[in-house]
PDB file of C-alpha atoms in Angstrom:
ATOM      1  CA  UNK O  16     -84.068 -84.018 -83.230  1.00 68.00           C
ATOM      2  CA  UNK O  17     -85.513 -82.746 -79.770  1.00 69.00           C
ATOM      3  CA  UNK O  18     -88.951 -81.934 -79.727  1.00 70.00           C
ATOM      4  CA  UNK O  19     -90.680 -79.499 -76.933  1.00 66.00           C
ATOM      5  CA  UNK O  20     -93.679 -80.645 -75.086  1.00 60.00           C
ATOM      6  CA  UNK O  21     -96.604 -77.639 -74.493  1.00 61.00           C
ATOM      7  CA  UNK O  22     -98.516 -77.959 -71.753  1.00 60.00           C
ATOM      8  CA  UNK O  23    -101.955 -76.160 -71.341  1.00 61.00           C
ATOM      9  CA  UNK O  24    -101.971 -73.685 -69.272  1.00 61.00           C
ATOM     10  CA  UNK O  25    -105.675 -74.652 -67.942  1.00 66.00           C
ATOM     11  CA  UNK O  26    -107.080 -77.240 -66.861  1.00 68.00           C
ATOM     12  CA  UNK O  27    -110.831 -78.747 -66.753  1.00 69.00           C
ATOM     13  CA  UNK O  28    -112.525 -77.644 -63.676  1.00 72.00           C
ATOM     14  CA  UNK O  29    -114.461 -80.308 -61.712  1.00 75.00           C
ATOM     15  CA  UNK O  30    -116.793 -79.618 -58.893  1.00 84.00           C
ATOM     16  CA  UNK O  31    -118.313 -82.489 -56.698  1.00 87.00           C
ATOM     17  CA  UNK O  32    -122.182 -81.192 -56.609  1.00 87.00           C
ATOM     18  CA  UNK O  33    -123.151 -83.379 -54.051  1.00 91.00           C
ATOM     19  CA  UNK O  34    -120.704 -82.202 -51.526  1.00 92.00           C
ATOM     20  CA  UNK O  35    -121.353 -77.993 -52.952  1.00 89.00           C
ATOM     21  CA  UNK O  36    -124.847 -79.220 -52.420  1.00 89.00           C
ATOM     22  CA  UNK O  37    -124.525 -80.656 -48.736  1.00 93.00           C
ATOM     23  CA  UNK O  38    -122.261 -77.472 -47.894  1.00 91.00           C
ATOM     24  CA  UNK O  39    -125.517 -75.244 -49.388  1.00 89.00           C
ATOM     25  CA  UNK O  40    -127.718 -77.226 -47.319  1.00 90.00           C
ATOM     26  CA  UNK O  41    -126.200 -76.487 -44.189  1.00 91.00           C
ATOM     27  CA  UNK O  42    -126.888 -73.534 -44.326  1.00 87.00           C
ATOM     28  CA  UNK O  43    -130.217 -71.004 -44.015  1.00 89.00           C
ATOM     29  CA  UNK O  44    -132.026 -71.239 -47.140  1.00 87.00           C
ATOM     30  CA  UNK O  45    -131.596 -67.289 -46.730  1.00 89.00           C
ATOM     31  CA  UNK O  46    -128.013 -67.470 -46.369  1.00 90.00           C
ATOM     32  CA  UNK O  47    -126.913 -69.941 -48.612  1.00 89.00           C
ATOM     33  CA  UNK O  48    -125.445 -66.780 -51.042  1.00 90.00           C
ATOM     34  CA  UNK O  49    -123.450 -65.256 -47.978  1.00 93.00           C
ATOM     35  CA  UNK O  50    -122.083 -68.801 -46.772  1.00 93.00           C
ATOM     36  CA  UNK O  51    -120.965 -69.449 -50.367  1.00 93.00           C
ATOM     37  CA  UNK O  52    -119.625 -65.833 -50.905  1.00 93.00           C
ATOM     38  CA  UNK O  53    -117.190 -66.305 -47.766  1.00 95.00           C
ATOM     39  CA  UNK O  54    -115.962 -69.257 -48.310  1.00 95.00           C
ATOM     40  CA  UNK O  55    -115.265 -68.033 -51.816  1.00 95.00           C
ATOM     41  CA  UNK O  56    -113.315 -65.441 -50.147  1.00 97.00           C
ATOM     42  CA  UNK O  57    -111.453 -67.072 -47.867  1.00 98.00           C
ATOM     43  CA  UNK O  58    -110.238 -69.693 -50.172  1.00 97.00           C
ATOM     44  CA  UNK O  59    -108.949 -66.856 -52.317  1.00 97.00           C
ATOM     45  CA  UNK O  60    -107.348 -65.094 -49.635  1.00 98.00           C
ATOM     46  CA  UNK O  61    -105.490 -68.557 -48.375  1.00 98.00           C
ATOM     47  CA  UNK O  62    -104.420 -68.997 -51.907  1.00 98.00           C
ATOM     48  CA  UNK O  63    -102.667 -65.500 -51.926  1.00 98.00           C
ATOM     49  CA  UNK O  64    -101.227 -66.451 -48.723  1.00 98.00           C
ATOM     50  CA  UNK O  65     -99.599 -69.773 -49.697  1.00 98.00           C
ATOM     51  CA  UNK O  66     -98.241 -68.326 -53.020  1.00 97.00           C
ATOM     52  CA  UNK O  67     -96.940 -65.160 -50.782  1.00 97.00           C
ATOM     53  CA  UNK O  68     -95.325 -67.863 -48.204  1.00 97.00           C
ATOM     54  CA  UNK O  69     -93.803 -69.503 -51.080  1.00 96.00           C
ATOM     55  CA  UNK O  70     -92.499 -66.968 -52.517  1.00 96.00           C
ATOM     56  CA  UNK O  71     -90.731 -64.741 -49.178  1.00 97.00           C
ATOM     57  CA  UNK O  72     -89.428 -68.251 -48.151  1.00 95.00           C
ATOM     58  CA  UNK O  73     -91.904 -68.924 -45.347  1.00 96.00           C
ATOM     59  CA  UNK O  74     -92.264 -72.546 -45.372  1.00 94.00           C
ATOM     60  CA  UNK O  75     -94.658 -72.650 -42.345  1.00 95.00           C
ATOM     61  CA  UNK O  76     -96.776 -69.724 -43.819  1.00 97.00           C
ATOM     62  CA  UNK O  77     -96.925 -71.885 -46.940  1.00 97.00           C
ATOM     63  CA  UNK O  78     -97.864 -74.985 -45.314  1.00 97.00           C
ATOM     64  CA  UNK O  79    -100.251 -73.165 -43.054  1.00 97.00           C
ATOM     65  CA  UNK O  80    -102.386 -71.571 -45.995  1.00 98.00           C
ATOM     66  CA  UNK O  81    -102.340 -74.747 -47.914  1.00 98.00           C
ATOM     67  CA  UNK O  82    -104.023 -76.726 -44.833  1.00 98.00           C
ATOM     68  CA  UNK O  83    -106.622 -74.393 -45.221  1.00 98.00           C
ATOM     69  CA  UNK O  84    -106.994 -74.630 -48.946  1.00 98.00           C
ATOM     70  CA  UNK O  85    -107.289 -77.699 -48.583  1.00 97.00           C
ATOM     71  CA  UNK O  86    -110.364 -78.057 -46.252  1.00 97.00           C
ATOM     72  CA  UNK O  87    -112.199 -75.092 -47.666  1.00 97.00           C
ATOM     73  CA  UNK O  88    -111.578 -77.030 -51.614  1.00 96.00           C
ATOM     74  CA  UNK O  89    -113.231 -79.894 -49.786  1.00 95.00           C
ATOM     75  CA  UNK O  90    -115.947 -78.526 -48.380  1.00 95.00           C
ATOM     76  CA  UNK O  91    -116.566 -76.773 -51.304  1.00 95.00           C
ATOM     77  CA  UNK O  92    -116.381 -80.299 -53.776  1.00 93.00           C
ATOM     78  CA  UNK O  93    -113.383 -78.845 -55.585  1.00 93.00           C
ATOM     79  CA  UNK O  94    -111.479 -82.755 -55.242  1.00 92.00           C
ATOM     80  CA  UNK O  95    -108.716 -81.599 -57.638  1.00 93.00           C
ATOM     81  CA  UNK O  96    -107.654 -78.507 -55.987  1.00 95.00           C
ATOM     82  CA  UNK O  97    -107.552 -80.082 -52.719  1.00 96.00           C
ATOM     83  CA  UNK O  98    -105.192 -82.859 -53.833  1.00 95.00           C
ATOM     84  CA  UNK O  99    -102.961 -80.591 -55.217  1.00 96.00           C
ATOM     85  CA  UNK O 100    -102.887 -78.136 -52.121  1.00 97.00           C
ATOM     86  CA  UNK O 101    -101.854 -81.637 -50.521  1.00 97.00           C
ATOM     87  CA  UNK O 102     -99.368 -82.165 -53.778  1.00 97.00           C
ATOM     88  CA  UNK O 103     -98.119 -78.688 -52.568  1.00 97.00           C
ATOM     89  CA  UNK O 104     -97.418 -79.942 -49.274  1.00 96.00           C
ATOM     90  CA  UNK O 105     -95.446 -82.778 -50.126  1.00 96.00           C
ATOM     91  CA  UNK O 106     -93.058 -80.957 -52.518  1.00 96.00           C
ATOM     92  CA  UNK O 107     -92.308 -78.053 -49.900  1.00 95.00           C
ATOM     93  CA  UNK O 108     -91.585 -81.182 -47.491  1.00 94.00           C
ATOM     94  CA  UNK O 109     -89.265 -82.892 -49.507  1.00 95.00           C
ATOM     95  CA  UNK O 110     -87.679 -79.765 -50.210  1.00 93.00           C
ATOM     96  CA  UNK O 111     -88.098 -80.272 -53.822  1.00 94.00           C
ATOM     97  CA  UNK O 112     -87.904 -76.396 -54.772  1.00 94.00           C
ATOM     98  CA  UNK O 113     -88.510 -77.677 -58.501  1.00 95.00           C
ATOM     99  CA  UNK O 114     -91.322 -79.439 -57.751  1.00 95.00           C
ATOM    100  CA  UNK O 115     -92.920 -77.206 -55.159  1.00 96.00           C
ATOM    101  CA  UNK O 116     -92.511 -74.192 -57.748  1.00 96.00           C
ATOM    102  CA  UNK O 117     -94.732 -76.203 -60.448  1.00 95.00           C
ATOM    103  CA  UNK O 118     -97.407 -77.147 -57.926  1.00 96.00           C
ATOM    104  CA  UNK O 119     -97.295 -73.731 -56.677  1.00 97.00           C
ATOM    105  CA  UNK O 120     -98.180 -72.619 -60.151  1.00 96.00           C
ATOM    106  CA  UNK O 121    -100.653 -75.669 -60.886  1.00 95.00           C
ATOM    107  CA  UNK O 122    -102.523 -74.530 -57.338  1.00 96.00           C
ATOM    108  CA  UNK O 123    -102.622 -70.876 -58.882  1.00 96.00           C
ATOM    109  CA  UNK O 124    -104.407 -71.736 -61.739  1.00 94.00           C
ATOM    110  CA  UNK O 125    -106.577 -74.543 -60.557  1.00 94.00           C
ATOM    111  CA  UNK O 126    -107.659 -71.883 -57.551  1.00 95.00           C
ATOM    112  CA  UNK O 127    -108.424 -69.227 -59.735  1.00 93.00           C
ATOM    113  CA  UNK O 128    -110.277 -71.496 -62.714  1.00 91.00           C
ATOM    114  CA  UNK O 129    -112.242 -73.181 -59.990  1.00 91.00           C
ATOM    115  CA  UNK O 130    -113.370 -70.396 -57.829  1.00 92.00           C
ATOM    116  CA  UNK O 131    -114.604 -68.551 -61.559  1.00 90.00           C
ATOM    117  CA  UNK O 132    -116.578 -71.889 -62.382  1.00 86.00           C
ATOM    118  CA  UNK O 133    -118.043 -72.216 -58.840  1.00 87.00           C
ATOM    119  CA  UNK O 134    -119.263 -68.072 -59.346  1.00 85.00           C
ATOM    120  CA  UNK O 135    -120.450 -69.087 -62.828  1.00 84.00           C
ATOM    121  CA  UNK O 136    -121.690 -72.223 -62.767  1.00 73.00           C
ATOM    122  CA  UNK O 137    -119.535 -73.643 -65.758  1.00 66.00           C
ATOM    123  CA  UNK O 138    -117.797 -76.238 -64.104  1.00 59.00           C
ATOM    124  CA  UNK O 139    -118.464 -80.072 -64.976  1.00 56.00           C
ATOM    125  CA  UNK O 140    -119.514 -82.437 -62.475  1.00 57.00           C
ATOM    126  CA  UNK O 141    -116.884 -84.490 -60.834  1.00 53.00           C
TER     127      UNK O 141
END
């Protein structure tokens, strides 16, 4: 008999606080909102443009977006999403369209669950 594995479709969302908290605190106390608000932005923009790489074909669009995802998840403490912009990376590099596709997918979700728990606040500590 075969049975079918289900994965969940979401995942936990971990922010590092102390690194969110050292990004807020280089900042202006009275721009702290603003800071956080564009990087917010322009992780969600790079995520759009690594999924729209993938998906014309543009490898070095791809990579490109993901390089920043990857150092504005960091600065931001979001560990997981980082390591699987890098994940990303590695797939498309190997040429592993399989593999690339699934991390593509997993980066979607992670980006959009983590910038939601960063706006909220309901994201556990990492």
């Amino acid at each position: 008999m075969m049975s079918v594995l289900v994965f969940a479709d979401e995942e936990e969302v971990r922010l590092d606080f102390d690194v969110l908290s050292r990004f807020c605190s280089a900042c202006e106390p009275a721009h702290v909102e603003e800071a956080l608000c564009r990087a917010m932005e322009a992780l969600a923009r790079e995520l759009a443009l690594a999924e729209a790489g993938w998906r014309s074909n543009d490898a070095h669009a791809c990579v490109a977006a993901l390089v920043k995802v990857k150092r504005l998840a960091i600065a931001l403490g979001m560990t997981v999403l980082a390591r699987c912009a890098w994940d990303c990376r590695i797939c498309l590099s190997r040429g592993d369209v399989a593999a690339t596709a699934a991390t593509i997918a997993r980066l979607m979700r992670l980006g959009e669950t983590s910038l939601y728990a960063l706006w909220t606040g309901e994201a556990a500590d990492a």
